[in-house]
Coordinates of C-alpha atoms in Angstrom, one line a residue:
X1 CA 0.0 0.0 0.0
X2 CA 2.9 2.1 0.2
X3 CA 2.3 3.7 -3.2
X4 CA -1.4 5.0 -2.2
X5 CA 0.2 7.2 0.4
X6 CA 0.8 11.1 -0.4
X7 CA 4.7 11.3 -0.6
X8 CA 5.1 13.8 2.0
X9 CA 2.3 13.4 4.6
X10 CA 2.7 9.5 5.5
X11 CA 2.9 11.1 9.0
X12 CA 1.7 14.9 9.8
X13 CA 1.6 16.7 13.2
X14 CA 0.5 19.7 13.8
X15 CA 1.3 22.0 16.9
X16 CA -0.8 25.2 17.9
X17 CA 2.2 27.5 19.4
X18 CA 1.3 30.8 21.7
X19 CA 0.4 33.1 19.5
X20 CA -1.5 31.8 17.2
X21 CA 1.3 31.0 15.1
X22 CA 1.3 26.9 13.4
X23 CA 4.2 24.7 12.6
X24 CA 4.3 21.9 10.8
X25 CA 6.3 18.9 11.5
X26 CA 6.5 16.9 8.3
X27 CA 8.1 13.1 9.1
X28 CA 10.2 12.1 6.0
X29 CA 8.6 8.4 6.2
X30 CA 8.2 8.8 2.3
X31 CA 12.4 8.2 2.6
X32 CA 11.2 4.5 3.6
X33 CA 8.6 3.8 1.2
X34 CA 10.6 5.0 -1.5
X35 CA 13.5 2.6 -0.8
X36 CA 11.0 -0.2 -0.1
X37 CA 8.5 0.2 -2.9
X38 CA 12.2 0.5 -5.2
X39 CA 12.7 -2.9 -4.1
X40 CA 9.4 -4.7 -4.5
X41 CA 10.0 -3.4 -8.0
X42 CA 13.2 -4.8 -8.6
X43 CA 12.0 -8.3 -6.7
X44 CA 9.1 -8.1 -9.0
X45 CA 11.3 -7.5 -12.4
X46 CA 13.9 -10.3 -11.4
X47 CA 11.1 -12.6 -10.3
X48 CA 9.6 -11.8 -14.0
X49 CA 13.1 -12.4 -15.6
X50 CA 13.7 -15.6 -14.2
X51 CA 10.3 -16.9 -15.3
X52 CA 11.2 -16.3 -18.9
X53 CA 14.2 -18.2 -18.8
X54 CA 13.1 -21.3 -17.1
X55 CA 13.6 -20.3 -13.5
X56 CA 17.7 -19.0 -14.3
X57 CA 17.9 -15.4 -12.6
X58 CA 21.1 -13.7 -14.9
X59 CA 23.1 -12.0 -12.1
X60 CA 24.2 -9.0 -14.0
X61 CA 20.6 -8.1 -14.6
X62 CA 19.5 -8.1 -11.3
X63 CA 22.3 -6.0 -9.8
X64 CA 21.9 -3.1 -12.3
X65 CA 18.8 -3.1 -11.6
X66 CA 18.8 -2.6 -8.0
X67 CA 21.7 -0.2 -8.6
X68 CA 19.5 1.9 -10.3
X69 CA 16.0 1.4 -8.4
X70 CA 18.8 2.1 -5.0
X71 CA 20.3 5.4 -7.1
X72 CA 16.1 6.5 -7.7
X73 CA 15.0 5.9 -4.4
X74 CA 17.7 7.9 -2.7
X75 CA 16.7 11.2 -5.0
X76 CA 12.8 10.3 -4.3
X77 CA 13.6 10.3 -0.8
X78 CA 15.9 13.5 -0.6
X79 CA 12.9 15.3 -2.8
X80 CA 10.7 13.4 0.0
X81 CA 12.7 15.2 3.3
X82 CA 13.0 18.1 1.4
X83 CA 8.7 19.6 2.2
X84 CA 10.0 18.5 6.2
X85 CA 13.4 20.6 6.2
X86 CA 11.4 23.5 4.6
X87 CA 8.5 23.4 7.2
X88 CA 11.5 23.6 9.8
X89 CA 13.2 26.1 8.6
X90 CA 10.4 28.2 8.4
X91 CA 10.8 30.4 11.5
X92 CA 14.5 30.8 10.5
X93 CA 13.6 32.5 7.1
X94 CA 10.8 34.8 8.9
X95 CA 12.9 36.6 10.2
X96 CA 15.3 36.7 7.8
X97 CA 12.5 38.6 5.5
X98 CA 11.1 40.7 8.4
X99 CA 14.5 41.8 9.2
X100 CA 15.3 42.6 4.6
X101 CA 11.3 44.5 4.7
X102 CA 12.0 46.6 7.3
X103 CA 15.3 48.2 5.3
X104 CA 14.3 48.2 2.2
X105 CA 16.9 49.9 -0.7
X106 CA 15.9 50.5 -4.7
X107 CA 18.1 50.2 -7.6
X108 CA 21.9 49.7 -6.6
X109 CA 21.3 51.0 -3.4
X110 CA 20.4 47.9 -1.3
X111 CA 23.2 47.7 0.9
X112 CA 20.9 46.9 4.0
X113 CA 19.5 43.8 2.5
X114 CA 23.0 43.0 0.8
X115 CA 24.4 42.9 4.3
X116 CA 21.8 40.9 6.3
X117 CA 22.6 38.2 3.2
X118 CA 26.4 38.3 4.1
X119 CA 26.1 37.6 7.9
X120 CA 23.5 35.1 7.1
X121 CA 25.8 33.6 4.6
X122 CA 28.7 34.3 7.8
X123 CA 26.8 32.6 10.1
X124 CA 26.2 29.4 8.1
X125 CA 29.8 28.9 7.2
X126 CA 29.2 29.7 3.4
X127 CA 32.1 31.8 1.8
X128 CA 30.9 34.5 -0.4
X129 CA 32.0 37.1 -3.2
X130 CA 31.2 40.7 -3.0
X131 CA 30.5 43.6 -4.2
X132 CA 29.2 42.5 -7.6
X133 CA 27.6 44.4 -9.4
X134 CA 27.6 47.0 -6.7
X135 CA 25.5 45.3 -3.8
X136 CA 25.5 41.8 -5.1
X137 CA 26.3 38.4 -3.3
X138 CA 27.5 35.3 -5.0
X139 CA 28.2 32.3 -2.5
X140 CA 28.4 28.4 -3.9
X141 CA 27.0 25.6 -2.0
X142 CA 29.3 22.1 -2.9
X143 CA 31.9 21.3 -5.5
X144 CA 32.7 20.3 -8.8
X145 CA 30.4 20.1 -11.6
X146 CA 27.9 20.4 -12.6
X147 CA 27.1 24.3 -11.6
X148 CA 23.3 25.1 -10.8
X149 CA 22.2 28.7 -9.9
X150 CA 19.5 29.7 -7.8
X151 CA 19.2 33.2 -8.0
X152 CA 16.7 35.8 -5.6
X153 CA 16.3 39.9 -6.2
X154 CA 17.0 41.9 -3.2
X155 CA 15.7 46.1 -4.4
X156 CA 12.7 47.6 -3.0
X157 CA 10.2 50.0 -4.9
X158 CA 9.7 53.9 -4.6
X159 CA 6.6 53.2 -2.9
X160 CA 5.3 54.5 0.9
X161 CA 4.4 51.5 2.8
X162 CA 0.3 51.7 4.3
X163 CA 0.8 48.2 5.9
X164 CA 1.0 48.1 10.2
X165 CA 3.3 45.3 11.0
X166 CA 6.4 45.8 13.3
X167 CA 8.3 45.0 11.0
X168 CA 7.0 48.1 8.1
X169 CA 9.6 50.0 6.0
X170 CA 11.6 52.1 8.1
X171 CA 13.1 53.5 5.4
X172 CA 10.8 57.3 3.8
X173 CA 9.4 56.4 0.7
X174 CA 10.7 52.9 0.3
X175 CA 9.3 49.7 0.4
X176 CA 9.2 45.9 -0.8
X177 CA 5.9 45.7 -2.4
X178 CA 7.3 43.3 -5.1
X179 CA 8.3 40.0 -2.9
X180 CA 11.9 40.9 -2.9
X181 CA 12.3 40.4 0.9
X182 CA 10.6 37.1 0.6
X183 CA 12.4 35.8 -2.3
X184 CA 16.4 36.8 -0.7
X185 CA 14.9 35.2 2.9
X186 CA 13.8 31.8 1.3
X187 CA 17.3 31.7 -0.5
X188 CA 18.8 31.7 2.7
X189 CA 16.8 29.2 3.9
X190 CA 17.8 27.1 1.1
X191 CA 21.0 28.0 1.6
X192 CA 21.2 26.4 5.0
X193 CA 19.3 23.2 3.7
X194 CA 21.7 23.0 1.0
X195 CA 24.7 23.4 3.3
X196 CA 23.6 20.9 5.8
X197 CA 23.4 18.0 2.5
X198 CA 26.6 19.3 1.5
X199 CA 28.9 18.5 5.1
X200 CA 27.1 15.6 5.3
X201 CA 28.1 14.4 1.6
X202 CA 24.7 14.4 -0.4
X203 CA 25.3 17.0 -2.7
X204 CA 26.2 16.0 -5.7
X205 CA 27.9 19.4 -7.9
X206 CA 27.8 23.1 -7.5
X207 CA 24.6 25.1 -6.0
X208 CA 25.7 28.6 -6.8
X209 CA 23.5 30.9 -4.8
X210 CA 23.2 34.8 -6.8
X211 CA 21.4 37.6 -4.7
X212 CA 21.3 40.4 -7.5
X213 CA 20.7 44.2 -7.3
X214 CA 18.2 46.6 -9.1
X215 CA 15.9 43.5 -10.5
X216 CA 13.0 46.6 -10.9
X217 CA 14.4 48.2 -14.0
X218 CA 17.7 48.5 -13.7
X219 CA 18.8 44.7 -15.3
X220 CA 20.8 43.9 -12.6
X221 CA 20.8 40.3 -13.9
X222 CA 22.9 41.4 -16.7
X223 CA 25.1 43.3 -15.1
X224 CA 25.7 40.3 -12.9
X225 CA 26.3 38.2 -15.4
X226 CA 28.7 40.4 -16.7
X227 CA 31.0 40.5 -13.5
X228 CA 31.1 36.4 -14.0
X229 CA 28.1 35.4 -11.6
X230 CA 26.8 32.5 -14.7
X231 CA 30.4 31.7 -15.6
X232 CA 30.6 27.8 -15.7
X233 CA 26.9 27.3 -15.0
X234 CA 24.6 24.5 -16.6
X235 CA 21.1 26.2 -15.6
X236 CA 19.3 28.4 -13.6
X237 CA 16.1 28.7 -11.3
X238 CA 14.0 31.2 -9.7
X239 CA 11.1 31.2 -7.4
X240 CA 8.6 34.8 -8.0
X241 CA 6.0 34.8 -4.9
X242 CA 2.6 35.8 -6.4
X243 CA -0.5 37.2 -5.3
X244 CA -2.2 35.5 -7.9
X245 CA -1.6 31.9 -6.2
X246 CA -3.1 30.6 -3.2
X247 CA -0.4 29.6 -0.3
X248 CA 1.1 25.9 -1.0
X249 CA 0.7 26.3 -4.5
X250 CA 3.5 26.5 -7.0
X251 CA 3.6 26.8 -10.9
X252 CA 5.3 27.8 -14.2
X253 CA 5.2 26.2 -17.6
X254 CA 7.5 25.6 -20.1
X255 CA 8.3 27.9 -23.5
X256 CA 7.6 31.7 -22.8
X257 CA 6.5 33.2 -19.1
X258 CA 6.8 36.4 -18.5
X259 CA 7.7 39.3 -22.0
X260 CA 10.3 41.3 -23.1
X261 CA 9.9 44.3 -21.7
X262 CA 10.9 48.0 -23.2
X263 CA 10.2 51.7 -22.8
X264 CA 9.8 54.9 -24.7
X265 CA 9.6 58.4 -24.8
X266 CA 8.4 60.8 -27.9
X267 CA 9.0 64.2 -27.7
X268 CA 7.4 66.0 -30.2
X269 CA 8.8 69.3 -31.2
X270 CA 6.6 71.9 -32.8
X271 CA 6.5 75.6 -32.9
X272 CA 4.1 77.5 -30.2
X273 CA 1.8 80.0 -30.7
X274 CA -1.2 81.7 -30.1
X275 CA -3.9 79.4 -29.5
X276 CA -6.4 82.1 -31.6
X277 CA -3.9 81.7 -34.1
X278 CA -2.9 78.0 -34.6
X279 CA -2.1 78.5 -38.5
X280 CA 0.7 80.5 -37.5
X281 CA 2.0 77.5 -35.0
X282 CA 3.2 73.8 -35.7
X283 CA 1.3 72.5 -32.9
X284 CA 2.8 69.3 -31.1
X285 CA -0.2 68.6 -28.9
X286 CA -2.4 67.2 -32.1
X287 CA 0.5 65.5 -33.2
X288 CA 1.0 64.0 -29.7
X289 CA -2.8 63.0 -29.9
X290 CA -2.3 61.8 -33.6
X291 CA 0.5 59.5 -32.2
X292 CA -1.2 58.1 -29.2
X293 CA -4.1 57.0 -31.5
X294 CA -1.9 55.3 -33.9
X295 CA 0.0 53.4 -31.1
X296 CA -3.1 51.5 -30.8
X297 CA -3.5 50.7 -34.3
X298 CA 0.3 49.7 -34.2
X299 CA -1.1 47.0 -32.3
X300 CA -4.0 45.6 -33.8
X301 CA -3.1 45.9 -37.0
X302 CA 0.9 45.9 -37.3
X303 CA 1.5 42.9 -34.9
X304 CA 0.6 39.2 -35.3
X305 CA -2.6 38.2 -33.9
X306 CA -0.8 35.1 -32.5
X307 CA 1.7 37.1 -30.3
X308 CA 1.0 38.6 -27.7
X309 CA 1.4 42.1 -27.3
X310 CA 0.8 44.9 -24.9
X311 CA 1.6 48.8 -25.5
X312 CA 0.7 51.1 -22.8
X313 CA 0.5 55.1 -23.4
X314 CA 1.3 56.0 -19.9
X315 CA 2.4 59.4 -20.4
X316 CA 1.1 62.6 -22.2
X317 CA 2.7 66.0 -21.4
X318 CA 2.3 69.6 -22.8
X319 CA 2.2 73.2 -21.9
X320 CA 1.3 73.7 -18.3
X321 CA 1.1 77.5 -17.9
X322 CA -1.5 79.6 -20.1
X323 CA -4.3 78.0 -21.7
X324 CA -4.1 80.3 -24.5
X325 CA -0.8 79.5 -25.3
X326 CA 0.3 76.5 -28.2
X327 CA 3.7 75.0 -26.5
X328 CA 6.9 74.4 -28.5
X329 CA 6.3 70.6 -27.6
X330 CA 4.6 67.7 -26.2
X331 CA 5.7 64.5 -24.8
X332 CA 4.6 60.5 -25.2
X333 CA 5.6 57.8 -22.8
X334 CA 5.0 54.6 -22.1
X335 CA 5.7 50.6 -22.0
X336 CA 5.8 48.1 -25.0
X337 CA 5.7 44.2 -24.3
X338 CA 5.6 41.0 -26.0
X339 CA 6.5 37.4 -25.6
X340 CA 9.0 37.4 -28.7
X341 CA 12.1 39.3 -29.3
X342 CA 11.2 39.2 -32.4
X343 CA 7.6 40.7 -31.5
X344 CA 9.5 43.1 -29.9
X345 CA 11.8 44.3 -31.8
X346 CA 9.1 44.8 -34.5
X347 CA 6.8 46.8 -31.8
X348 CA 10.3 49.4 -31.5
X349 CA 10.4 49.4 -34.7
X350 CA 6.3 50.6 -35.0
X351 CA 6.7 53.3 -32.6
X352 CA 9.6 54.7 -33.9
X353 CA 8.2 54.7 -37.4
X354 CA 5.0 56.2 -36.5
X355 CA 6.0 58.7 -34.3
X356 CA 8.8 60.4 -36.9
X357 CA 6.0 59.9 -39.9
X358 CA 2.9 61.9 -37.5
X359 CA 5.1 64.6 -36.6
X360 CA 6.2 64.9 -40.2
X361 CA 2.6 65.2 -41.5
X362 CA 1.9 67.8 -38.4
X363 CA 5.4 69.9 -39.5
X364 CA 7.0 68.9 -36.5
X365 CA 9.9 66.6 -35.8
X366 CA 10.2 63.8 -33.3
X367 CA 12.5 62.8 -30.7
X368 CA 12.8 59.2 -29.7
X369 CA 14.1 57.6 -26.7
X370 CA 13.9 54.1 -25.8
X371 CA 16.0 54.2 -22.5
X372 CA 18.1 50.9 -23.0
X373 CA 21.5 52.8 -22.7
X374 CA 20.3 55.6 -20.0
X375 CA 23.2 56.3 -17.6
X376 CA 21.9 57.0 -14.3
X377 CA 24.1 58.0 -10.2
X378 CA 23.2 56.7 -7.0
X379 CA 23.0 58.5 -4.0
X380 CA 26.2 56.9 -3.6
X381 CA 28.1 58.1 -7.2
X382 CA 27.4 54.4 -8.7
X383 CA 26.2 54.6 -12.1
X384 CA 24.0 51.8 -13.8
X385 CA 22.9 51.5 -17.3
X386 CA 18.9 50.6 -18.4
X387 CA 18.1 48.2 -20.9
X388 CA 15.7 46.6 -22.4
X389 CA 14.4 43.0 -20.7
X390 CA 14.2 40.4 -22.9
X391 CA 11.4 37.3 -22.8
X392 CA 11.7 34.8 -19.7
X393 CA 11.9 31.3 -21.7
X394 CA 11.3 28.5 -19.6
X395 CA 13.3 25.2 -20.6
X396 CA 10.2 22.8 -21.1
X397 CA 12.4 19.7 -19.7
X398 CA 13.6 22.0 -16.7
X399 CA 9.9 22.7 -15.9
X400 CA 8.9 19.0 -15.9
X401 CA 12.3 18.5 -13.6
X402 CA 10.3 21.6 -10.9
X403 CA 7.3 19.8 -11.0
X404 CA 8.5 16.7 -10.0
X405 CA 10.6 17.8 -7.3
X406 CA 7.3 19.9 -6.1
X407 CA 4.9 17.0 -6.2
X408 CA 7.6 14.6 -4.6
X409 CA 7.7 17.5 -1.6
X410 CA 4.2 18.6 -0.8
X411 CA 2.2 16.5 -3.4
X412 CA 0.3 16.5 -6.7
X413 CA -2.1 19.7 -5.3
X414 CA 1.1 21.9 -5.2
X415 CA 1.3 22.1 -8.9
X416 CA -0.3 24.2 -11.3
X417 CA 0.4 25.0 -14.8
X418 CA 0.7 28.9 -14.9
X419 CA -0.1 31.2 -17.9
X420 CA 1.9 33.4 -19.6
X421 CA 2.6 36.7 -17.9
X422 CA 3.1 40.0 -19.3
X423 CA 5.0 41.5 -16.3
X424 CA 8.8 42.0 -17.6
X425 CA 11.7 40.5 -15.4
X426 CA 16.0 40.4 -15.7
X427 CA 16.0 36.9 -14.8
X428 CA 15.5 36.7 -18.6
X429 CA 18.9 37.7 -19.1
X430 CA 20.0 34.4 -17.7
X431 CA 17.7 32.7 -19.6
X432 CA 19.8 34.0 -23.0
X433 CA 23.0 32.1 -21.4
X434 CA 21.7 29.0 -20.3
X435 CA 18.4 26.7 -19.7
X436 CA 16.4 28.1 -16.9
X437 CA 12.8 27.8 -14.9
X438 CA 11.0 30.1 -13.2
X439 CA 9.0 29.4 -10.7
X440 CA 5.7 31.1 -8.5
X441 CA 5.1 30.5 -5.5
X442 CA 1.3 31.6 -4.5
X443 CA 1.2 33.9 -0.8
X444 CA -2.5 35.0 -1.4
X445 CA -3.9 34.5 2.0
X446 CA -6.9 32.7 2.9
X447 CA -9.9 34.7 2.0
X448 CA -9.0 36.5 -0.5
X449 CA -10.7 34.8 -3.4
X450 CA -8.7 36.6 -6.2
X451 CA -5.5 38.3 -4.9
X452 CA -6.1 41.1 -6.4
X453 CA -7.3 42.8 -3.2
X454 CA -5.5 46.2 -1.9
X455 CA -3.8 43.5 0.7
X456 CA -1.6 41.2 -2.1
X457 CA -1.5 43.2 -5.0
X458 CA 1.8 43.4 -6.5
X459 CA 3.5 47.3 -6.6
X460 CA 0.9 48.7 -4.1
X461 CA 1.7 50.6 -0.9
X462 CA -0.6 47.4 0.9
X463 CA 1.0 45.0 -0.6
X464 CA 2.0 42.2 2.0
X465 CA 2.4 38.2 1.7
X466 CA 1.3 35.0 3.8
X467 CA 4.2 34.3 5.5
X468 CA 3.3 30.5 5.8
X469 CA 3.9 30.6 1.8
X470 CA 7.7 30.6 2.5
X471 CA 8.3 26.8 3.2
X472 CA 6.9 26.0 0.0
X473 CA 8.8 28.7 -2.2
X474 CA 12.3 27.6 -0.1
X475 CA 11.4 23.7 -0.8
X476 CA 10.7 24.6 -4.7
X477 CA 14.6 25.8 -4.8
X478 CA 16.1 23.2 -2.9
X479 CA 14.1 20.1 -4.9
X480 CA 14.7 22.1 -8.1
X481 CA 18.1 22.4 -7.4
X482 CA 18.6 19.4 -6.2
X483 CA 16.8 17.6 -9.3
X484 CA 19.2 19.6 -11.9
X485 CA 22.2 18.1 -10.3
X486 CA 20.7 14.8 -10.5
X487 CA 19.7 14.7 -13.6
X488 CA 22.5 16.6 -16.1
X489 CA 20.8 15.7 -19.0
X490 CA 18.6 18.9 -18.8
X491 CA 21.7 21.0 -18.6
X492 CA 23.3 22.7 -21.1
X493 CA 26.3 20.8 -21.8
X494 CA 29.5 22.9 -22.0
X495 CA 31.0 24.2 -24.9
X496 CA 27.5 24.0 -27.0
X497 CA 26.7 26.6 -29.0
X498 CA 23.4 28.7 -28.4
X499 CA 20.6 29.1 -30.9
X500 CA 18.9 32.1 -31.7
X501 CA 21.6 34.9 -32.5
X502 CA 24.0 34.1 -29.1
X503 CA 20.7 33.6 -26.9
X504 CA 19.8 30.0 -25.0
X505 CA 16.0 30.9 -26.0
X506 CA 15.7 32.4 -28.8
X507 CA 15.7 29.7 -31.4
X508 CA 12.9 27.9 -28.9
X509 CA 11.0 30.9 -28.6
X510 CA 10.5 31.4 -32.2
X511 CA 9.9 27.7 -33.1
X512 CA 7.3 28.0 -30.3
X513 CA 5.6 30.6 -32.1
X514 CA 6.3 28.9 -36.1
X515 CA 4.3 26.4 -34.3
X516 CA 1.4 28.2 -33.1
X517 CA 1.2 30.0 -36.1
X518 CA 1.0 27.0 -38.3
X519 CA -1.5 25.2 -36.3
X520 CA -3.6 28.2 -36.5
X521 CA -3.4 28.2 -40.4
X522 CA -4.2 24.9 -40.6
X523 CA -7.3 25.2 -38.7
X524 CA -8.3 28.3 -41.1
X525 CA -7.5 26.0 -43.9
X526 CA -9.6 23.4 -42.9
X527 CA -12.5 25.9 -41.6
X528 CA -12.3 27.0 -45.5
X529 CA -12.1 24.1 -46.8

C-alpha cells in the first residue's frame, strides 16, 4: 500500500504555538517507502526475468537493476525530506525577511539587505564574493560540476508602505511591495538546507546561490552576469512569490512566461503659438494626440494576432502655464511588451516609425528615446545602465524536472500550470545564457478569493504576503536544485553553441511561435475548406 500514500504526509503533526502561530512537523517516512516500494519493483522485475528463462535469474541483470532502483530511491527520498526541512526552517527564514522588509533599498542601493545576506551567509559557514555588481552576493554551495544557480532579487520600490506590521519599512518612501524580501529570505533558507546536505556528503555538484541588485528596471541580472556570476553554470532557477496563487501552490510552464519588456519616450517638437492663431504655429499637442491614436493601431493591426502584445500610453505632457498659449512641444511615454524578441523588436520598430512619420505630416519633428543605454548615479556616485528586458523562456524539460521535485515535496495539489505573464523580469537575461525555470510561489492569503485585493496586490503601498507561503517557495529551490544536479541531462552541456543569435532561448521561442502559427493556419484551412 505504500504507493497510495501522499509522498510527503505519510505522517503529519501539527502544533498550535502561543500566539496563534502553526508549525508543521512533516516526518520524511516517504524516505522508507521509496527505498521499499524500489525494491518490490526490482523483486518483481527479477522474479519476472527468471520466469522467462526457465527459472535461471542472470546475475548482472539483477544488480543493475537494483543499482538503479537504489540510485532512484535515494533522489525520491531527498525530494521526499525536502517539504519537512522547509516546514523547519520556516521560523528561520521569517525573520530573515522581516529583518530585509523593514530596510528596504531601490536600484543599486540595497546595501541593507546586501548585508543581512552576508552575515546570514557568515553565520552558516558559506564563503561569499562581494560587491558585484555593486550590492550583489555570489556564494556556492558544494563542489565540482555540474554548476546550478538559484538566483533571488533583493531592491525595494519607490513606494510608501500603508501596511502596520512591526516590521514596516523604516526607510521614507521605500518599500518591498514586489516579494523581494521574501524571495532573498527563502534563499537563505535554502542555503542552509543546502549546506547541511553538502557536510554531510549528499550533494552532488555546485549550487551557486546569486542575490542580485536593481531587478525593478535596472537589469541587474545582466550586469551580474557580466561580473562572472553564470560563468561555468549549466542552468538556472527562480522562485517569484505571487498574489495571484493561493499559499502551498507552485507553478510555471515551459516555453515563454513572463515578456520582453521595453520603454519609450516621444517628444514631439513643434513651434508655439497663439492658440487664436494656430495656423501661424506647428502645434505638437495634435501631433502628440495623432501619435497616441496610432499606437493603438500599431497593435492591432501591425502585430501578429498570435503574439501577444501589450503597448501602454502611460504618459502625455504639454504646456502647463496659459491656456491660450500653443507650447513648442509635447511628450509620449509609455511601456511596450511582447513574448517574442522578435515581437519586440518589431513593436520598436512601429513606434519609432510612427512617431517620426505623425510629426512629419503635423510639421514637427520627433525625438525618440527608448532608454536601453540611459546612464543613471546613486545617491552613492554608482552609475548603472537601463536596458531593455528580454522574454523569460522556460526550458520545457527544466519545468517537468520543478514539477517533479514539487509534487515529490508537498504533493500532486502543489502544482499548477501557470499562464503566460506580461510582467517583464531580468531573470531573462540568464535565460539568454543557459536553460532556466521560473517558478511562482502563490502567498494570497486565505480569504482572498482573487489576490487582487488592496492587501496582495503586486506594486501597491498594501502590498503584504502569507508568510506560511515561505516553506513551499524555499522547498521549490532546494528540490529544483537538487533535481538539476541529479539529472545533467537537462543541462546545457558545456562548450554547446546557443541558438537564436548568441541567446539560449531564442531559437525555442520562435519555433514555439512557427508552431502556433502554423496550427492556426491549418485550422483556417480546414475551416475554409
Amino acid at each position: 500500500r505504500a504507493r497510495d500514500l501522499p509522498p510527503t504526509r505519510a505522517l503529519e503533526r501539527t502544533q498550535t504555538r502561543p500566539g496563534g502561530m502553526r508549525r508543521h512537523a512533516v516526518l520524511p517516512v516517504a524516505a522508507l517507502l521509496a527505498t521499499v516500494t524500489a525494491l518490490l519493483a526490482v523483486s518483481r522485475a527479477a522474479a519476472a526475468e527468471a520466469a522467462a528463462n526457465g527459472g535461471l535469474v542472470v546475475e548482472a541483470y539483477g544488480e543493475q537493476q537494483l543499482a538503479r532502483a537504489v540510485q532512484h530511491a535515494e533522489s525520491n527520498a531527498m525530494q521526499a525530506d525536502v517539504a519537512a526541512l522547509s516546514f523547519a526552517e520556516v521560523e528561520y527564514v521569517r525573520a530573515l525577511r522581516r529583518r530585509i522588509h523593514a530596510v528596504p533599498g531601490v536600484l543599486y542601493e540595497e546595501h541593507n539587505a546586501s548585508r543581512i545576506v552576508r552575515e546570514a551567509l557568515q553565520e552558516l559557514g558559506i564563503p561569499y564574493r562581494h560587491p558585484v555588481a555593486v550590492t550583489g552576493v555570489v556564494a556556492e554551495v558544494g563542489h565540482g560540476e555540474p554548476i546550478v544557480i538559484l538566483r533571488a532579487d533583493l531592491d525595494g520600490l519607490p513606494v510608501r508602505e500603508d501596511v502596520e506590521v512591526p516590521f514596516r519599512s523604516e526607510i521614507a518612501g521605500k518599500m518591498h511591495a514586489c516579494g523581494h524580501d521574501a524571495h532573498s529570505a527563502m534563499l537563505l533558507g535554502a542555503a542552509k538546507i543546502l549546506k547541511e546536505r553538502a557536510d554531510a556528503g549528499q550533494l552532488r555538484g555546485t549550487v551557486r546561490l546569486v542575490w542580485q541588485p536593481a531587478e525593478e528596471g535596472g537589469a541587474g541580472a545582466a550586469r551580474m552576469i557580466s561580473e562572472g556570476a553564470a560563468e561555468g553554470a549549466s542552468a538556472a532557477a527562480m522562485v517569484h512569490t505571487w498574489s495571484g496563487l493561493p499559499t502551498g501552490v507552485v507553478a510555471s510552464r515551459g516555453g515563454p512566461i513572463a515578456a520582453a519588456s521595453g520603454k519609450f519616450v516621444a517628444t514631439i517638437r513643434g513651434v508655439g503659438g497663439h492658440a487664436a492663431q494656430p495656423h501661424r504655429a506647428r502645434d505638437p499637442v495634435v501631433a502628440a494626440a495623432a501619435l497616441v491614436q496610432a499606437l493603438q493601431l500599431a497593435v492591432s493591426r501591425l502585430s501578429d494576432p498570435l503574439e501577444p502584445v501589450v503597448l501602454s500610453v502611460t504618459r502625455l505632457v504639454a504646456g502647463g502655464g496659459a491656456l491660450n498659449v500653443i507650447p513648442n512641444e509635447a511628450v509620449v511615454g509609455g511601456s511596450f511588451r511582447a513574448m517574442s524578441k522578435s515581437a519586440h523588436l518589431a513593436l520598436r520598430s512601429a513606434i519609432e516609425r510612427a512617431a517620426r512619420t505623425i510629426a512629419d505630416a503635423h510639421g514637427c519633428e520627433a525625438e525618440l528615446d527608448f532608454l536601453d543605454a540611459a546612464v543613471h548615479t546613486t545617491a552613492l556616485g554608482d552609475t548603472w545602465t537601463t536596458k531593455m528586458y528580454p522574454p523569460v523562456v522556460n526550458s520545457h524539460a527544466l519545468v517537468e524536472v520543478a514539477k517533479r521535485a514539487v509534487t515529490t515535496a508537498f504533493g500532486a495539489s502543489a502544482w499548477r500550470e501557470m499562464p503566460p505573464l506580461m510582467i517583464g523580469e531580468d531573470f531573462s537575461f540568464f535565460c539568454e545564457e543557459m536553460p532556466c525555470v521560473m517558478l511562482f510561489s502563490g502567498h494570497r492569503k486565505p480569504g482572498d478569493a482573487d489576490g487582487e485585493h488592496t492587501g496582495s496586490a503586486h506594486h501597491a503601498p498594501t502590498f503584504e504576503i502569507d508568510e506560511d507561503s515561505l516553506p513551499y517557495g524555499m522547498g521549490a529551490l532546494v528540490g529544483t536544485a537538487l533535481a538539476m544536479l541529479e539529472d545533467e541531462s537537462v543541462c546545457r552541456p558545456h562548450g554547446v553553441e546557443m541558438a537564436g543569435g548568441g541567446g539560449f532561448q531564442g531559437r525555442a521561442v520562435q519555433d514555439e511561435f512557427e508552431l502556433a502559427r502554423a496550427a492556426a493556419r491549418s485550422f483556417g484551412s480546414a475551416r475554409a475548406g
